Coordinates of C-alpha atoms in Angstrom, one line a residue:
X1 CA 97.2 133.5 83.5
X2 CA 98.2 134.1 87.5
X3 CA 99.6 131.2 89.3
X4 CA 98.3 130.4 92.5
X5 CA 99.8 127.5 95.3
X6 CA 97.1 127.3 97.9
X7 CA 99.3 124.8 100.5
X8 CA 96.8 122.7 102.9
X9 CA 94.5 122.1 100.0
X10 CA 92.7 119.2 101.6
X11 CA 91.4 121.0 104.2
X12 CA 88.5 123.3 105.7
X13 CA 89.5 126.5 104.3
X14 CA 91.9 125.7 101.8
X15 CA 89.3 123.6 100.0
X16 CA 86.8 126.5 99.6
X17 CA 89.5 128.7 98.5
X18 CA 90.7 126.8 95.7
X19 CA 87.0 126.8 94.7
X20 CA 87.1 130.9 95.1
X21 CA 90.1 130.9 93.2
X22 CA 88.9 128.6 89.9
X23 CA 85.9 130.9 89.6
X24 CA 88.6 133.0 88.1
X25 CA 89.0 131.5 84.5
X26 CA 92.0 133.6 84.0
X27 CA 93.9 131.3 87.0
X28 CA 95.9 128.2 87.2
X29 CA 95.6 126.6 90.6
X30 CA 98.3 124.6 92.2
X31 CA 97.4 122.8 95.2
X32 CA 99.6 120.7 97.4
X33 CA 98.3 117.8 100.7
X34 CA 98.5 115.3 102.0
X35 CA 95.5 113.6 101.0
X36 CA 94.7 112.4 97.4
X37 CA 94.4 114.2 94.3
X38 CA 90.4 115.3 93.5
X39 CA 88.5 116.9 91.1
X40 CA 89.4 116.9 87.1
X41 CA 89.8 120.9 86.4
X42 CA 92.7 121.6 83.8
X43 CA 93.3 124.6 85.3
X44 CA 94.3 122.4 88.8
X45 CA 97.6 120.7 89.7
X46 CA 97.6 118.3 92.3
X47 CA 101.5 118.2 94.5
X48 CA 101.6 115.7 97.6
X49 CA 103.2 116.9 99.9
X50 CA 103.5 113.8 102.6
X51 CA 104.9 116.5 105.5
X52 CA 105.5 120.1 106.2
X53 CA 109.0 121.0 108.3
X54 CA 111.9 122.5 107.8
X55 CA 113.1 120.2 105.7
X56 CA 110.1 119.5 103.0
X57 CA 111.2 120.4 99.4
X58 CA 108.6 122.9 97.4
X59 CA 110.5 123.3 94.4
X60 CA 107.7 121.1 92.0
X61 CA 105.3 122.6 93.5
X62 CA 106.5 126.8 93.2
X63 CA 107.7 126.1 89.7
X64 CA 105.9 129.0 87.9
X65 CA 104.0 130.3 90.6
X66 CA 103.0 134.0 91.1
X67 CA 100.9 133.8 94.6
X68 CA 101.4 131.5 97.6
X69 CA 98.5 131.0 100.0
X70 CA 99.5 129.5 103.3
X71 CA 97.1 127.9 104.8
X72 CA 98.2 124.4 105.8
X73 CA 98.7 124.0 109.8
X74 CA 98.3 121.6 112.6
X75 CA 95.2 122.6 114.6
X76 CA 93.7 122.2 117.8
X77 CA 92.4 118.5 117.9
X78 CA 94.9 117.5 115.3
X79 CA 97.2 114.4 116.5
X80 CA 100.2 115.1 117.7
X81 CA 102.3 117.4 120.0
X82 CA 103.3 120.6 120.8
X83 CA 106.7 119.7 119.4
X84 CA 104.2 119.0 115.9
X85 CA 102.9 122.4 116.1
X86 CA 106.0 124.6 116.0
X87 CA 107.7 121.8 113.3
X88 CA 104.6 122.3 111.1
X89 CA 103.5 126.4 111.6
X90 CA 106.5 127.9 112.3
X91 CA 109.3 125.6 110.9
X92 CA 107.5 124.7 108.1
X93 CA 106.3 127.5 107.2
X94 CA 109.3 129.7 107.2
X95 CA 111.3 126.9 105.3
X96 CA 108.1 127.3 102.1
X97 CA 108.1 131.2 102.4
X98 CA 112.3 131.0 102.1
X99 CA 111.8 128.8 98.9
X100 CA 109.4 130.7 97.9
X101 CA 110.9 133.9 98.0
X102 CA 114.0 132.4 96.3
X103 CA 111.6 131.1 93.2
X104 CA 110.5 134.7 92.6
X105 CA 106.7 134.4 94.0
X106 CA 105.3 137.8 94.1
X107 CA 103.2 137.3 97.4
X108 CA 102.9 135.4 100.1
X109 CA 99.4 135.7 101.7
X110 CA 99.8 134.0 105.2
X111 CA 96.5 132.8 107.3
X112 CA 97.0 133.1 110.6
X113 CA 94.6 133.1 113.8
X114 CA 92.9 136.1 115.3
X115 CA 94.1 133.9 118.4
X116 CA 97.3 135.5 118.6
X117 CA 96.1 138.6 120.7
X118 CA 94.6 136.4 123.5
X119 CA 91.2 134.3 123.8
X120 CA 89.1 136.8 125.6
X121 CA 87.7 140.4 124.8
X122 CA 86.6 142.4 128.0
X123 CA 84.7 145.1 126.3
X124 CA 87.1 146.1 123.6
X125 CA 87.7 144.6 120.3
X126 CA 91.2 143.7 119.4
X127 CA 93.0 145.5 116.0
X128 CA 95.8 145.1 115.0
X129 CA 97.6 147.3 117.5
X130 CA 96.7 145.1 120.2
X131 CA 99.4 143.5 122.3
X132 CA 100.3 139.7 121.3
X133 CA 99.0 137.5 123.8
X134 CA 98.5 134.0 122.5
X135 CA 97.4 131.7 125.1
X136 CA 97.5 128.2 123.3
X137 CA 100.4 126.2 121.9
X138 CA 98.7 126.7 118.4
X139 CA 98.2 130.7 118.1
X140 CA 101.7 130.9 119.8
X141 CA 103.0 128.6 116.7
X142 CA 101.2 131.1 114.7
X143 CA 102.7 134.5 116.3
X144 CA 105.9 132.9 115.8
X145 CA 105.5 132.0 112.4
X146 CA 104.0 135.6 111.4
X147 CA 106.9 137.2 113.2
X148 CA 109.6 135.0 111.0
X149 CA 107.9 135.8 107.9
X150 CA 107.8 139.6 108.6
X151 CA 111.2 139.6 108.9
X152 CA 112.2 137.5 105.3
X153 CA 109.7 139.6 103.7
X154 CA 111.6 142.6 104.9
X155 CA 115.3 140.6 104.1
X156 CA 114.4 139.1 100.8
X157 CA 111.5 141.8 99.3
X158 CA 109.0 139.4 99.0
X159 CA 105.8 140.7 99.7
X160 CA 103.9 139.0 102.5
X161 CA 100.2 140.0 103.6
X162 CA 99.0 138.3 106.7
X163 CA 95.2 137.6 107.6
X164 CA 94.0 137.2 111.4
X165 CA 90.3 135.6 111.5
X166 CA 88.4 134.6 114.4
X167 CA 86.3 131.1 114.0
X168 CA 85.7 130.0 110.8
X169 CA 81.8 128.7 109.6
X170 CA 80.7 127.0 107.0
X171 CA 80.0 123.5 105.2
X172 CA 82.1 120.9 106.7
X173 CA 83.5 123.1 109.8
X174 CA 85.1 120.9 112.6
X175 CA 85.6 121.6 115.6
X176 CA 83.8 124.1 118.2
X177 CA 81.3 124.7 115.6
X178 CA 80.7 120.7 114.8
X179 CA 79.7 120.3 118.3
X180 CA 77.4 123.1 118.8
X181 CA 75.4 121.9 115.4
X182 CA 75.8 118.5 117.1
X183 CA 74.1 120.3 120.4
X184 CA 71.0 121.5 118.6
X185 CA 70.4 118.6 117.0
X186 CA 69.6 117.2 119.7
X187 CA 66.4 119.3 120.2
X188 CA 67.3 119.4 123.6
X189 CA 66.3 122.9 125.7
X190 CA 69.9 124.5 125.9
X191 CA 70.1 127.1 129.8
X192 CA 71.7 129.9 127.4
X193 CA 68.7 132.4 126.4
X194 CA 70.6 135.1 129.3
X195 CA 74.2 134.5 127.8
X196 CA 74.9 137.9 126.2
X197 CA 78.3 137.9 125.0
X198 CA 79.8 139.1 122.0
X199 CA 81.8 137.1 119.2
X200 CA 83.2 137.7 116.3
X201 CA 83.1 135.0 113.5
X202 CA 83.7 134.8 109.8
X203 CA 82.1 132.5 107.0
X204 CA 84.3 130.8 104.5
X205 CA 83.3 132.5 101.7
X206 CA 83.4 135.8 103.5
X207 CA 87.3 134.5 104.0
X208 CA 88.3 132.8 100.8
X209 CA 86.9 136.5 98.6
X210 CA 89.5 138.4 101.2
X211 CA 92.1 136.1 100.9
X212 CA 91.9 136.3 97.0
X213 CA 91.9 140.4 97.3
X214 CA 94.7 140.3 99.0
X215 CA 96.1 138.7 96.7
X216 CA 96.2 141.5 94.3
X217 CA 95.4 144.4 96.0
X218 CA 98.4 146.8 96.5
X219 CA 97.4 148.3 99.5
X220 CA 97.8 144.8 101.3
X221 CA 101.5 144.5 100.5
X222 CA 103.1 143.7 104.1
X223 CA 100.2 144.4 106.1
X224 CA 98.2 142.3 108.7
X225 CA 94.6 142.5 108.9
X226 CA 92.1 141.2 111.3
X227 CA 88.9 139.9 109.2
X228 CA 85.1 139.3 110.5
X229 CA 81.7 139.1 108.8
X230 CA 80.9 142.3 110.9
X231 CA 78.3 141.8 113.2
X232 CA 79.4 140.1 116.3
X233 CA 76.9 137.9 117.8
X234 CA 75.7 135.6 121.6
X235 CA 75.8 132.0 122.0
X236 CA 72.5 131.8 121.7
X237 CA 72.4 133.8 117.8
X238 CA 75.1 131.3 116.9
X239 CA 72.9 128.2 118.2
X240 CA 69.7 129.9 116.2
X241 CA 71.8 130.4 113.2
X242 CA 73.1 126.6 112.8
X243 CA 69.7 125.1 113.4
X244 CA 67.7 127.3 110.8
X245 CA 70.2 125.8 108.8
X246 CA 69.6 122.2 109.3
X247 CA 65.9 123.5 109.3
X248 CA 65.3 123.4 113.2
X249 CA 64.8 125.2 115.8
X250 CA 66.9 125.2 119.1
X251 CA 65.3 125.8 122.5
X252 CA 66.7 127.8 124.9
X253 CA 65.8 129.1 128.6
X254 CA 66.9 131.1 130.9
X255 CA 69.4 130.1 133.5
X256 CA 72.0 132.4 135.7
X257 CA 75.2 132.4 133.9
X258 CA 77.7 133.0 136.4
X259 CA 76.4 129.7 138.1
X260 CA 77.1 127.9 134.3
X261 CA 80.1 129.9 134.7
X262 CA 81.4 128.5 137.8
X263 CA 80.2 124.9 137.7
X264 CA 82.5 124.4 134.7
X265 CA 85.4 125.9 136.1
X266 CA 85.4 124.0 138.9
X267 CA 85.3 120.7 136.6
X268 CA 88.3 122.3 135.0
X269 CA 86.9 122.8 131.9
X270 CA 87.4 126.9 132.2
X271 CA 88.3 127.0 127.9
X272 CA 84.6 125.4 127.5
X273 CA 83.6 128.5 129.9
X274 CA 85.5 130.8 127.6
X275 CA 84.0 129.9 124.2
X276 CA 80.5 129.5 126.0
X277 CA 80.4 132.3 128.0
X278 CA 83.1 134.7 127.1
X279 CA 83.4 137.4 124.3
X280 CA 85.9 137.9 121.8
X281 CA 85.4 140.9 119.1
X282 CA 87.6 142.1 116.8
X283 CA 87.7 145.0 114.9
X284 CA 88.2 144.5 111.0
X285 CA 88.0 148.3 109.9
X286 CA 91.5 148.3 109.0
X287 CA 91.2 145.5 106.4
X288 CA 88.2 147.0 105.2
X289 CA 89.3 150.2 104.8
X290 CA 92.6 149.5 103.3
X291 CA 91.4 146.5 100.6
X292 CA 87.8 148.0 99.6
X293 CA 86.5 144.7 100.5
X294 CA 83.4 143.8 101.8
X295 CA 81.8 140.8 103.1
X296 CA 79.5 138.8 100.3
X297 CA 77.5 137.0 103.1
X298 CA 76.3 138.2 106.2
X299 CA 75.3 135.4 108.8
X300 CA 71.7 135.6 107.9
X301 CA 72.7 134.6 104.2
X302 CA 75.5 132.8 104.7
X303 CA 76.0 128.4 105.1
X304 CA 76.5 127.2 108.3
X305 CA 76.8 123.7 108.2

């Protein structure tokens, strides 16, 4: 029986992932967070872990483990401050890969953001060659963290693997994507019809059945990938795609985008601009390549909300 710690187990994609991971009956599922214990699986182990810093002790929680999935963080819209960013994703991090590295885990597979190589494509998908470029506090926390990790796998042998997605989907998203379902619920007639950017997302149980292959697989020993459903879609596909699943339709029209484009910049709201407006692609050949994997959703097939 494999032993899996999935850290950040209360939230968006560490919830679906322990999920992924009990469809295994051969696997024994550790999960520590902040919140409460749920759900009555023998197979699952419930460790609180009230914070993650430098200082947080993972000892009861490694005991016996074979895999570590990282995937607790502070995230955009989480309280706190910029200060609470690097304590949690890079500090915190590094001080749970040390520990586990000492207790003989056999992987570390680290989720990171896509984030780290900028916010913005301009007619070229990033890989995994592209230059670092994060321009947030969070995907800079991130770089940082990967960066520190790639060095104490190199120090201590430790295998780490490192995943890159773009914007996560699925029941019980936050964020960007809460608002735009939000948007169309309204029924309202949305001036984005002539948007034609370009952006690549991934659903979560796209992510979660990557994260579990490289798990195991042996190509993904120390490698970073970059990880999408594939086809990269506009505004206005994303906006179609959340209402047919709520069982609407959205209404759009026509309007000239660079006007759109302007107005908000002026407001200072140029980051609403950038997700509205702007592409960002990525290209996930390397992972796919590499692992053999393949997404099990597409966005026609897929949950969005």
């Amino acid at each position: 029986m494999v032993a899996f710690l999935v850290t950040g187990g209360s939230g968006f994609v560490g919830r679906a992932l322990v999920q992924k991971l009990l469809e295994d009956g051969d696997a024994r599922v550790v999960v520590s967070s902040r919140g409460a214990a749920k759900g009555g699986d023998a197979r699952l182990e419930h460790r609180r872990i009230a914070a993650l810093d430098a200082e947080t002790d993972w000892s009861g929680a490694l005991q016996g483990v074979d895999v570590v999935f990282h995937c607790a963080a502070v995230t955009p819209g989480d309280p706190g401050d910029d200060a609470d960013l690097l304590r949690t994703n890079r500090d915190g991090t590094l001080n749970m890969a040390n520990q586990a590295a000492a207790s003989g885990v056999k992987r570390l597979v680290f989720v990171s953001t896509a984030q780290v190589h900028g916010n913005v494509t301009n007619g070229r998908a990033f890989t995994e060659a592209s230059p670092p470029d994060p321009q947030s506090d969070y995907a800079a926390s991130k770089w940082e963290a990967e960066r520190g990790l790639e060095q104490l796998a190199q120090e201590s042998g430790m295998p780490v693997t490192i995943v890159r997605p773009p914007l996560v989907y699925g029941p019980g998203v936050k964020g960007n994507l809460a608002q735009l379902a939000k948007l169309t619920r309204l029924g309202l007639p949305l001036p984005l019809a002539a948007v034609d950017n370009r952006r690549s997302l991934i659903a979560i149980d796209n992510l979660t059945d990557f994260l579990r292959q490289c798990s195991v697989h042996p190509a993904a020993r120390n490698e970073t990938y970059l990880i999408s459903d594939g086809p990269d879609l506009s505004i206005g596909e994303i906006l179609r795609h959340i209402a047919h699943g709520d069982g609407r339709r959205v209404r759009l029209f026509a309007f000239p985008t660079e006007v759109m484009k302007g107005a908000l910049t002026l407001a200072g709201r140029r980051g609403i601009s950038d997700r509205l407006f702007g592409s960002f692609q990525i290209d996930a050949s390397k992972a796919r390549r590499q692992t053999g994997w393949s997404p099990v959703v597409t966005p026609d097939t897929a949950r969005w909300s």
